[in-house]
Amino acid sequence: MELFDLVMGYAGQPVRCALEIGAGTGKATRLFAERGVAVTATDPDQAMLTELRRHVPANVDTVRAAFEDLRPGETYELVYAAAALHWTNPEGRWSRMAALLQPGGVFASFGGPLRLADPAVQEAVRVARAPYLRSDEVPSPDGTPPDHELQWPGTELQRSRFFADVRQSVIERRLTMSASDFVGHLSTISAYLELSPPEREQVFSRIERVLPETVELAADITVHLARRRAVH
């Protein structure tokens, strides 16, 4: 897969061991573990890790812990987060990350929003949600404008004394989803979660009414890569 090749190409040498932050149900875990990387998958939610265990190969260890609770000790050639980095505490984030990496080791973050590909459907949804929400975009954690060339977390990595050679790449991806699955996806987005339950029900019902049976989605993956400096 393009994402795996991108990370390994950047690493420039075989990666034997990796740590995953916020592994969830293990989609990204499988991507690396099925290609021979020994992954330590961490997540604070035991139910997520139980689900993950059902789908991953034997070279995966699981640790129930939030990123902030991981104690420096063992270091890894790769530490990565798939759509989970924004849940971590910004205070001390990069010194903590560096402590988990071998010198010259690679940090990778990847993910991106799902957006309706058809402008007409996008506009219909915008109108349907307008009485409740002006926008459902997730703002950048550090306030980087959406049109800025380098996006978060690349912006933070570039400012950090712990990391060098920061790169940003985009892997283009298109998905098809049923209308109800798309509404299910919206129910995980913070803008909707902040509404009261009755409002949320109303807005989802309004959105589902204007959606075709299946929707085309732009699901581009933005990848950020950086290398741990030898910090003295």
PDB file of C-alpha atoms in Angstrom, residues 110-115 169-175 217-223:
ATOM      1  CA  PHE A 110      -1.588  10.356   8.955  1.00  0.00           C
ATOM      2  CA  GLY A 111      -5.283  10.952   8.461  1.00  0.00           C
ATOM      3  CA  GLY A 112      -7.724  13.422   7.026  1.00  0.00           C
ATOM      4  CA  PRO A 113     -11.389  14.341   6.893  1.00  0.00           C
ATOM      5  CA  LEU A 114     -13.967  12.617   4.695  1.00  0.00           C
ATOM      6  CA  ARG A 115     -15.542  15.175   2.364  1.00  0.00           C
ATOM      7  CA  SER A 169       2.526  14.336   1.483  1.00  0.00           C
ATOM      8  CA  VAL A 170      -1.036  13.724   0.341  1.00  0.00           C
ATOM      9  CA  ILE A 171      -2.300  10.338  -0.851  1.00  0.00           C
ATOM     10  CA  GLU A 172      -5.445  10.810  -2.927  1.00  0.00           C
ATOM     11  CA  ARG A 173      -8.252   8.412  -2.089  1.00  0.00           C
ATOM     12  CA  ARG A 174     -11.920   8.087  -3.074  1.00  0.00           C
ATOM     13  CA  LEU A 175     -14.537   6.083  -1.175  1.00  0.00           C
ATOM     14  CA  LEU A 217     -16.278  10.823  -0.711  1.00  0.00           C
ATOM     15  CA  ALA A 218     -12.913  12.479  -1.105  1.00  0.00           C
ATOM     16  CA  ALA A 219     -10.878  10.742   1.601  1.00  0.00           C
ATOM     17  CA  ASP A 220      -7.354  12.027   0.969  1.00  0.00           C
ATOM     18  CA  ILE A 221      -4.752  10.995   3.557  1.00  0.00           C
ATOM     19  CA  THR A 222      -2.326  13.711   4.646  1.00  0.00           C
ATOM     20  CA  VAL A 223       0.926  12.182   5.874  1.00  0.00           C
TER      21      VAL A 223
END
